[in-house]
Amino acid sequence: MNKKITIKLSQTSSRNYNILIGSNLQNELLKFLRVQKNIRNIVIITDSTVEKLYGEKMVTNLESSLPKAKTILNLFSFPAGEKHKTQSTVSRLQDHMFAQKCGRDTLVIALGGGVVGDVAGYVSATYMRGIPFVQAPTTLLAMVDSSVGGKTGVDTKYGKNMVGAFWQPLAVFADVEMLKTLPKEHIRSGLPEAVKMFVTHDKKMFEYVISNREKILQLDLDVIQKIISRAVELKAGVVIRDETEKNERKVLNFGHTVGHALEKLSNYKLLHGYAVGLGMIVEARISNLLGKLSDTEYELIEKTIVDLGVKTGDIKKFEPKKIISEMSHDKKMQNGEVQMVLLNGIEKVCKKHGKWAHFVESKVIFEALE
Ligand code: NAD
Ligand code: GLY
């Protein structure tokens, strides 16, 4: 059965949106598009891999079902992979849209993983100062995390997601059937972001992941749908309370301070999810070294992440000094200091003086990395 979660961002309904999670959602997307007012152009933005798997099918489906006289349909794609999450990709896509005379009556559909969602979201946020967009995530990572909450943007030579905007989608359609074609390494890479939600917010679901590990890795869609639904429900709560990351939303960066540095140092060969998985192990270890997280809970977190396919040996490929130096470019820095989310326990994020992210001395980070 499909699950619907609503993000309520305003008292009026204008900025609220639904996230639909389920199977075969093409008709739901069509129903949604049919009732959109003042939309003349629909632009599907996707990457080279998803274009062949689902993009062309989506074009055929929409072409045959939407009134021709009313809608002009375009599909634009860019080469798959984090390396293409750049300003030049955004410019190229926007130039295609200008060339096709897409006006402010255009709606963008982001069809793909987190890279497509972040790029297409940023294209939409900045095209003619902002046009509406819809997220149609096709990876596990995008379904559990990136398609929800309105963070959009690109990487620069100075680091991950350094340029971007908060720009909320009009709706999210997460069709779990699409995960059947996703390579296993990308299923595994989506899991750490779900574990992040549960380790910070929901001990029972954290335990559910542990006891259903085999089913998850074998892509049992009932189990996967339950995991996506709960992760999104929890994320929705955080986004509603702190949409633009003034404070509480920082909790969703658990594992990312170290993770982003690793991703960048690997020249984006290390997938985002694995980097976050390694980052969570290091940041949990920091919490443990600071006397906040017990040995037992730290070891359980590490084992869970490793059992889902993250290899701790990968971190040895990077010199601790370089990781710490890379972290100094992180946009989560405050007053020139590295800020981190720390755990007092599973489901217990450290909140001190009303703050959810904290300064950690380099020597402690160094010790944890060692
Ligand atoms: P991705 O978008 O690169 O997708 C991974 C690979 O899978 C790509 O090669 C893609 O072409 C392919 N693919 C996608 N769907 C497929 C399918 N159904 N079948 C077969 N192949 C498919 O990577 P990702 O892991 O989805 O996302 C990572 C990105 O998400 C990072 O850039 C990260 O920074 C971002 N992110 C953003 C947020 C946010 O809140 N905006 C949150 C977390 C992560
Ligand atoms: N993925 C972190 C956030 O959306 O805030």
Coordinates of C-alpha atoms in Angstrom, one line a residue, residues 117-118 121-126 133 149-154 161-168 243-244 249 331:
G117 CA 17.7 15.8 -7.5
D118 CA 20.3 18.3 -6.2
G121 CA 16.4 21.3 -7.8
Y122 CA 19.1 24.0 -8.2
V123 CA 18.3 24.5 -11.8
S124 CA 14.7 25.1 -10.7
A125 CA 15.6 27.3 -7.8
T126 CA 17.6 29.7 -10.0
F133 CA 9.8 21.2 -9.5
G149 CA 13.5 18.8 2.5
G150 CA 14.5 21.2 -0.2
K151 CA 18.3 21.2 -0.1
T152 CA 19.6 21.7 -3.7
G153 CA 23.0 22.5 -5.0
V154 CA 26.3 21.6 -6.6
N161 CA 27.4 21.3 -1.9
M162 CA 29.2 24.6 -1.6
V163 CA 26.7 26.5 -3.8
G164 CA 23.0 25.9 -3.5
A165 CA 19.6 27.0 -2.3
F166 CA 16.7 25.8 -0.2
W167 CA 14.0 25.2 -2.7
Q168 CA 11.2 22.8 -1.8
E243 CA 13.6 24.3 7.4
T244 CA 16.8 26.3 6.7
R249 CA 18.4 20.3 11.2
K331 CA 30.4 24.9 5.2

